[in-house]
Amino acid sequence: MIHKSMQKAFTISILYVVLISLISCKQKETLEKANDLKISEGFENPLGFYNAIPTFSWKLPALDNNKSQSAYQIVVASRPDLLPNKADLWNSKKQNSAKSTWVKYQGEKLKSRQKVYWQVKYWNQDKESSFWSDINHFELGLLNNSDWKAKWIGLDTKKEKIIGIQKNILHRPQYLRKNFKISNTIASARLYITAKGVFDVALNGKDVSDDVMPPGYTPYKKRIETITYDVTNLIESGQNTIGVELAAGWHSGRLGWMKKFWLDTETPKILCQLELTMKDGSKEIILSDDSWKATTKGPIRLASIYDGETYDANLEMPSWTTNSFIDKTWEHVNVFPISDDIRLEPKRHTTVKSKIKLTTKQIFEKDGAIIFDLEQNMVGVPLIKVPMKKGQTLKIRFAEMLSPDGTFYTENYRGALSTNYYTAKEDGIIEYMPKFTFHGFRYVELSGFDTSKNPSKNWVTGLVQYSDFEKNGTFMSSHPKLNQLQSNIVWGLRGNFFDIPTDCPQRDERMGWTGDAQVFGPTSMFNADVYKFWASWLQSVRESQFDNGGIPWVVPDVLYNNKVSAGWGDVCTIIPWKIYMRTGDEKVLEENFEMMKAWVSFHESKAKNYISTMGFFADWLQPLPENGDNRGDTSKSLIGTAFFAHSANLTAKTAKALGKTKEFEKYNTLYKTVAKSFEKKFFVNGKVIKVAETQTSYLLALAFGLLSDQHKESAKTHLLRKIAEADNHLRTGFLGTPLLSEVLGATGEIDLMYKLLFNETYPSWFYSINQGATTIWERWNSYSKEEGFNPQKMNSLNHYAYGAIGEWMYERIAGIAPIEAGYKKIRIAPQPRNPLTSASASVQVPFGNVASSWQIKGDKFHLNITIPPNTSAKVLLPADTNKNFLLNGSDFVENTYVKLKYKSKDEFELLVQPGVYKFTSNLNKDQ
Ligand code: BGC
């Protein structure tokens, strides 16, 4: 008996050992670590971060044995050496979850200035675990007004009474400085700084950063963003000097074409707080206060966003940001307290930077001046290196295009003077780059230089400036004009993402026009990593919403006219929803849900029996309007009602995504009710009645799902008739254009959409390309070789709205679209058609890179795709399905990674797991 029980115990312990070693073998870290660690809306190791409750995202490396995530663990600590085992802030523990994006921090409360370290590991589908990732970090900025001990400071720049072209006060740029001594050895230094205006800061003669016009543009009466710089390496032992240049910028400068708001602006000011931590742990703090001195007698004499900069080198103050400078003649600054009404918050997206350099491609002389052609319409400033003689004043002008006689076309700058002046203090080559203005231009004209020297192309370089985001996707095809269109779209994006989404970058507007943003936003998300850019601007939209729920025409609102427009204000439902579809991040819905609801109530308040009276810009700039109006022919009431229904629908969808069932029902019922009234009022049997029958009226009805099922087909037939009546050309303005591709795509009219897209004649996308466009224009006919410029001065040559077609190019031509929010399920469904023989796109989605590249060779269709780990894809492969297709060069046999779900006559539907695949199919004759 004893013997038997011992034997049993022995067997059990052996089994136990085997089991333990099996388990520990499973636990052993074997997989490559997670990469691309980001927090919140895509920040990598940010300094001066804005949010004490961030979310965490990471990507699984694309490996053969990494198909999906089965679990993760995040550890967060106040010091890197505490990771991974002694995480003092948060240990998520192993979570059995596929979630690898937007995981909310749930640890100790984080505070202003706190530095935080984190890393993550994951388990794959086979429960194998990865190594711990690299340690990433973030540091919070000053999160509360009460963190600020500094005071606003500045000179009284109204005193001089310099009057601008709209009788507005011009504030001379100021130079502010302070010399201070530190008594100890420094361990780290942080500069927290912002301005009512725009600034550039230096410490001990060295630039602190290459940011352009920080802090950027927000609704200043509600919120001003603050910036954090790590200046540890710029602080010296003993004496130090900080110097800040300050100009009016958006805050105190002329902005908007209406005079009344700019007659009496608040004087520009800075706020800065330099916090020093010494090696012995002690702290010192240098504040903006009454000990600072300032002058307006520096070289930048004037600076205005619209009008340009005037610089006099004779007034340069060498070394004014160093200890040796004597500021005896400078004035003491005025000091103002921080108010509680204006929130000071760390910037929640990236600052503007000079991102690309463009060289001059051609120069020529015109009427004694030299014109430099960069061959690309761009936004930013020129870097000028030109020979001058002492006392000469260089005049620098800009134009987006030349008139047919070779002169500068500047009528479309309207009231913006957009001219810089530079006065030389000595003979020789000067180097100048305007600091507190920006321009939209392809051509630069110089006059007033040393004419004894031969002009050279390298006198002018274009510095392209935009918010510091990176490329997120690429699109290429076999058609040069389609590639040019893609390039024009991307240049439109670069040109109009100057801290806020602008309508145009060159004339006396450059404002956050909500309609334009609504229309172009979705396309921007394919081409650039702009989630944080949009999330930040949406905060400004929330802050600008009127008490009655209306959304102003422009955000930040500088018009203060309380006016609202259907299709413009709807930016507040459309953009959050589109971002959610691209990212899968519920935060964007949570943050904006109340704004959406208030906006829908506003729609309700402007409707009678659910028919809208809101009106306003309507289908703005519709081509060939019968009524001759910029607002096009489509009924304003029809447009307003359609957007009312659409916003109610998006609010319902948002409620559903957030698990708010009651609100979902409420808004879904409202959507259906408005849709019914819409149909009853404007349609009979799918045909528009009583109001003008336009392409846009059908597009709105079909895109927003406003017709009863039995009438949809008939409405589509009427839409096709309207397009045919226009000789198969579009007749859509800002609101209709993005819906054209959406509706034709969704209703299977791909051939017709290709026809419209590849049209060469007016109105079409290629028409402007045929006239030499290198950006998207405001009007379908801003310029033509035969007729010259559109006579209306409102004629921007860099207006991104019609670039909205970009979304369709990625989603339909190349075929990459999300099936579920955030691309957890991806659809790859390319739509090859004449005249294209190939197209390819790649997009960074939250899980990694998705690519789709197709080519037609003879009767074969080649499709190469990349599907990132932790997703799956539904691939629709065009094919003659009577014949098998090749997968990676061999006859397709169903396997774990590629499964055949369905086949129609001309398409295989496949379910594909992460990986890289090559498909080759045979095309039907008519494909
Ligand atoms: C802007 C537009 C804007 C419009 C409103 C224009 O001046 O440049 O793009 O949406 O006004 O209709």
mmCIF file with all atom_site columns, C-alpha atoms and ligand atoms in Angstrom, residues 257 414 502-504 507 509-511 513-517 553-554 565 568 616-618 620-621 630-631 734 778 794 796 799 801, ligand 1:
data_model
loop_
_atom_site.group_PDB
_atom_site.id
_atom_site.type_symbol
_atom_site.label_atom_id
_atom_site.label_alt_id
_atom_site.label_comp_id
_atom_site.label_asym_id
_atom_site.label_entity_id
_atom_site.label_seq_id
_atom_site.pdbx_PDB_ins_code
_atom_site.Cartn_x
_atom_site.Cartn_y
_atom_site.Cartn_z
_atom_site.occupancy
_atom_site.B_iso_or_equiv
_atom_site.pdbx_formal_charge
_atom_site.auth_seq_id
_atom_site.auth_comp_id
_atom_site.auth_asym_id
_atom_site.auth_atom_id
_atom_site.pdbx_PDB_model_num
ATOM   1  C CA . TRP A 1 257 ? -11.903 90.878 -43.686 1.00 0.00 ? 257 TRP A CA 1
ATOM   2  C CA . ARG A 1 414 ? -7.526  90.837 -51.852 1.00 0.00 ? 414 ARG A CA 1
ATOM   3  C CA . THR A 1 502 ? -7.783  76.973 -43.023 1.00 0.00 ? 502 THR A CA 1
ATOM   4  C CA . ASP A 1 503 ? -9.845  77.707 -46.113 1.00 0.00 ? 503 ASP A CA 1
ATOM   5  C CA . CYS A 1 504 ? -6.904  79.280 -47.885 1.00 0.00 ? 504 CYS A CA 1
ATOM   6  C CA . ARG A 1 507 ? -5.625  86.151 -48.886 1.00 0.00 ? 507 ARG A CA 1
ATOM   7  C CA . GLU A 1 509 ? -8.968  85.091 -44.628 1.00 0.00 ? 509 GLU A CA 1
ATOM   8  C CA . ARG A 1 510 ? -6.818  82.053 -43.653 1.00 0.00 ? 510 ARG A CA 1
ATOM   9  C CA . MET A 1 511 ? -9.470  81.135 -41.139 1.00 0.00 ? 511 MET A CA 1
ATOM   10 C CA . TRP A 1 513 ? -13.868 77.774 -42.148 1.00 0.00 ? 513 TRP A CA 1
ATOM   11 C CA . THR A 1 514 ? -15.933 74.912 -40.808 1.00 0.00 ? 514 THR A CA 1
ATOM   12 C CA . GLY A 1 515 ? -17.481 73.808 -44.105 1.00 0.00 ? 515 GLY A CA 1
ATOM   13 C CA . ASP A 1 516 ? -14.145 73.440 -45.847 1.00 0.00 ? 516 ASP A CA 1
ATOM   14 C CA . ALA A 1 517 ? -12.847 71.424 -42.892 1.00 0.00 ? 517 ALA A CA 1
ATOM   15 C CA . TRP A 1 553 ? -18.855 79.908 -39.603 1.00 0.00 ? 553 TRP A CA 1
ATOM   16 C CA . VAL A 1 554 ? -15.203 79.955 -38.627 1.00 0.00 ? 554 VAL A CA 1
ATOM   17 C CA . SER A 1 565 ? -24.607 77.657 -41.939 1.00 0.00 ? 565 SER A CA 1
ATOM   18 C CA . TRP A 1 568 ? -20.646 74.143 -42.264 1.00 0.00 ? 568 TRP A CA 1
ATOM   19 C CA . PHE A 1 616 ? -26.543 79.997 -45.831 1.00 0.00 ? 616 PHE A CA 1
ATOM   20 C CA . PHE A 1 617 ? -23.627 79.038 -48.026 1.00 0.00 ? 617 PHE A CA 1
ATOM   21 C CA . ALA A 1 618 ? -25.466 76.100 -49.575 1.00 0.00 ? 618 ALA A CA 1
ATOM   22 C CA . TRP A 1 620 ? -20.963 76.834 -52.358 1.00 0.00 ? 620 TRP A CA 1
ATOM   23 C CA . LEU A 1 621 ? -19.265 77.571 -55.692 1.00 0.00 ? 621 LEU A CA 1
ATOM   24 C CA . ASN A 1 630 ? -21.945 81.557 -55.617 1.00 0.00 ? 630 ASN A CA 1
ATOM   25 C CA . ARG A 1 631 ? -24.328 79.549 -53.484 1.00 0.00 ? 631 ARG A CA 1
ATOM   26 C CA . PHE A 1 734 ? -18.376 72.276 -51.788 1.00 0.00 ? 734 PHE A CA 1
ATOM   27 C CA . GLU A 1 778 ? -11.139 77.319 -54.863 1.00 0.00 ? 778 GLU A CA 1
ATOM   28 C CA . MET A 1 794 ? -12.362 85.493 -54.242 1.00 0.00 ? 794 MET A CA 1
ATOM   29 C CA . SER A 1 796 ? -7.784  81.236 -54.069 1.00 0.00 ? 796 SER A CA 1
ATOM   30 C CA . HIS A 1 799 ? -8.165  75.807 -51.333 1.00 0.00 ? 799 HIS A CA 1
ATOM   31 C CA . ALA A 1 801 ? -12.142 71.557 -50.477 1.00 0.00 ? 801 ALA A CA 1
HETATM 32 C C1 . BGC B 2 .   ? -14.048 80.907 -47.811 1.00 0.00 ? 1   BGC B C1 1
HETATM 33 C C2 . BGC B 2 .   ? -14.651 79.548 -48.024 1.00 0.00 ? 1   BGC B C2 1
HETATM 34 C C3 . BGC B 2 .   ? -15.798 79.444 -47.095 1.00 0.00 ? 1   BGC B C3 1
HETATM 35 C C4 . BGC B 2 .   ? -16.781 80.453 -47.596 1.00 0.00 ? 1   BGC B C4 1
HETATM 36 C C5 . BGC B 2 .   ? -18.103 80.419 -46.985 1.00 0.00 ? 1   BGC B C5 1
HETATM 37 C C6 . BGC B 2 .   ? -15.057 81.899 -48.276 1.00 0.00 ? 1   BGC B C6 1
HETATM 38 O O1 . BGC B 2 .   ? -14.636 83.188 -48.271 1.00 0.00 ? 1   BGC B O1 1
HETATM 39 O O2 . BGC B 2 .   ? -12.827 81.030 -48.414 1.00 0.00 ? 1   BGC B O2 1
HETATM 40 O O3 . BGC B 2 .   ? -13.906 78.535 -48.378 1.00 0.00 ? 1   BGC B O3 1
HETATM 41 O O4 . BGC B 2 .   ? -16.298 78.207 -46.843 1.00 0.00 ? 1   BGC B O4 1
HETATM 42 O O5 . BGC B 2 .   ? -16.255 81.746 -47.614 1.00 0.00 ? 1   BGC B O5 1
HETATM 43 O O6 . BGC B 2 .   ? -18.916 80.400 -47.997 1.00 0.00 ? 1   BGC B O6 1
#
